[in-house]
Structure formats: structure tokens, C-alpha cells
mmCIF file of C-alpha atoms in Angstrom:
data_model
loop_
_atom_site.group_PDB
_atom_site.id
_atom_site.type_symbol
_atom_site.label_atom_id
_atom_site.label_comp_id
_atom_site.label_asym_id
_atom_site.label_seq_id
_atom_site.Cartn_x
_atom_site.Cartn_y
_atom_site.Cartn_z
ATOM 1 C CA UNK N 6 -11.255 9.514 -8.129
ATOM 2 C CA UNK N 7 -14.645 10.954 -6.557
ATOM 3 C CA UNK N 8 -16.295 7.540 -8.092
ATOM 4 C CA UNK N 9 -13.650 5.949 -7.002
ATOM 5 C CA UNK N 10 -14.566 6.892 -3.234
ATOM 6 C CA UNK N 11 -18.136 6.820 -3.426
ATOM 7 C CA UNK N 12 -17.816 3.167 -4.933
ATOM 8 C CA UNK N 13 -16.099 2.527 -1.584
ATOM 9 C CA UNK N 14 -18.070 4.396 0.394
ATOM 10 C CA UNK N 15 -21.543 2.570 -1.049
ATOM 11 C CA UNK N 16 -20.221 -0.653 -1.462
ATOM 12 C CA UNK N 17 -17.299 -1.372 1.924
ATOM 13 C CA UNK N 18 -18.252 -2.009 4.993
ATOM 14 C CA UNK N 19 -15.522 -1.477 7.972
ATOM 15 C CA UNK N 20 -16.952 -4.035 10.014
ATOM 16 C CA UNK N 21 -18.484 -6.972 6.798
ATOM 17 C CA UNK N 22 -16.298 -5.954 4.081
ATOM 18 C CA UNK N 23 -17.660 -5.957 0.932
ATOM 19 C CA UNK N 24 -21.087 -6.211 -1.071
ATOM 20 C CA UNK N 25 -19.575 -8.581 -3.566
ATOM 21 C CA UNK N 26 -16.508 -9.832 -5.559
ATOM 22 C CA UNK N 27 -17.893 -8.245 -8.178
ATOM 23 C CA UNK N 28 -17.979 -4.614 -6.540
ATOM 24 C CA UNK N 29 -14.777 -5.798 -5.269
ATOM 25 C CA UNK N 30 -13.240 -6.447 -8.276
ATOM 26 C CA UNK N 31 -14.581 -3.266 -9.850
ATOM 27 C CA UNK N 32 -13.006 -1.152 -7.027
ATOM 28 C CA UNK N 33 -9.809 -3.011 -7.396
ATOM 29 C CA UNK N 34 -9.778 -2.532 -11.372
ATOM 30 C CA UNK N 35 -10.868 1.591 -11.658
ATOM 31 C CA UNK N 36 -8.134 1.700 -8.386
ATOM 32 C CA UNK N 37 -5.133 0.159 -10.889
ATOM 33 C CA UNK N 38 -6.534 2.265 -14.173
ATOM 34 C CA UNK N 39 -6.528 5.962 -11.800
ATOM 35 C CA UNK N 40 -2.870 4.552 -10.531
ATOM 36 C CA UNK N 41 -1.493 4.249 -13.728
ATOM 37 C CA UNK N 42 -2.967 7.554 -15.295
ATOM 38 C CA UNK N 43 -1.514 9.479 -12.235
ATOM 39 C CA UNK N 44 1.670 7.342 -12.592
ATOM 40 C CA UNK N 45 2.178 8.290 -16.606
ATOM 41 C CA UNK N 46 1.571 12.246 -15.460
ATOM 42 C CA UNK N 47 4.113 12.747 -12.491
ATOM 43 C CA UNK N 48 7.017 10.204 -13.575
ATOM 44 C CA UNK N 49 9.131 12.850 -14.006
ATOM 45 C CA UNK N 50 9.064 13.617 -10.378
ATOM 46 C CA UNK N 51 7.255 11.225 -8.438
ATOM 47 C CA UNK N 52 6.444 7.687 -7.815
ATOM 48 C CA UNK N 53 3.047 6.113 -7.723
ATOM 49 C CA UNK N 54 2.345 2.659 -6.169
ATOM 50 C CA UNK N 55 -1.534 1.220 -5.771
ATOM 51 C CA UNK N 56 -1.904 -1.257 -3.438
ATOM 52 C CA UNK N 57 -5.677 -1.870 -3.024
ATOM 53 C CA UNK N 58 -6.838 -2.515 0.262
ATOM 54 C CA UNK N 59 -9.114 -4.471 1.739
ATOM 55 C CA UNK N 60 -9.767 -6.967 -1.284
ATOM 56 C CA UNK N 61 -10.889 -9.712 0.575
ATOM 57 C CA UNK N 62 -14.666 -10.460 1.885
ATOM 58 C CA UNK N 63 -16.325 -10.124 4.905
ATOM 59 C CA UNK N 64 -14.819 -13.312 6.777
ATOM 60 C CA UNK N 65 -11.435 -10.992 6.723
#
């Protein structure tokens, strides 16, 4: 998840969005594969629901 961040963190800007679509896409992918591995360990007592945000480019 500390990837995860820093991915964001090097690669999102607040006010242009992001580098790329392929950073982007990236971001979005690793974000669904840590969702699903955190989903599959607390099922038993929790749910888990990723909703990556902000996927679009800079004219958002």
C-alpha cells in the first residue's frame, strides 16, 4: 500500500491530474489487486469496496 501512495503521490497532481493514462491505469490496477487481497483476508467480518478516484486526466 506504501507504493501504492507514493505512486500517487509522484505521479497526481491536485490541481492537473495525472502524468499519464498509463500511470493512471497502473494506479487504478495495483488499487483493485490491494482491494481484493484485503477483501479475501477480512470477509469474515468486514466489507471492502475500491472505488479509485480521480481516474480521469487533467481537463477533469
Amino acid at each position: 500500500m506504501a507504493e501504492w501512495n507514493a505512486h500517487w503521490d509522484a505521479n497526481f497532481d491536485p490541481f492537473g491530474g495525472w502524468k499519464d493514462d498509463a500511470v493512471r491505469e497502473r494506479w487504478r490496477q495495483d488499487g483493485a489487486a490491494i482491494a481484493k487481497r484485503l477483501q479475501a483476508q477480512v470477509a469474515d467480518f468486514a466489507d471492502v469496496s475500491y472505488e479509485p478516484w480521480p481516474l480521469l486526466g487533467g481537463d477533469e
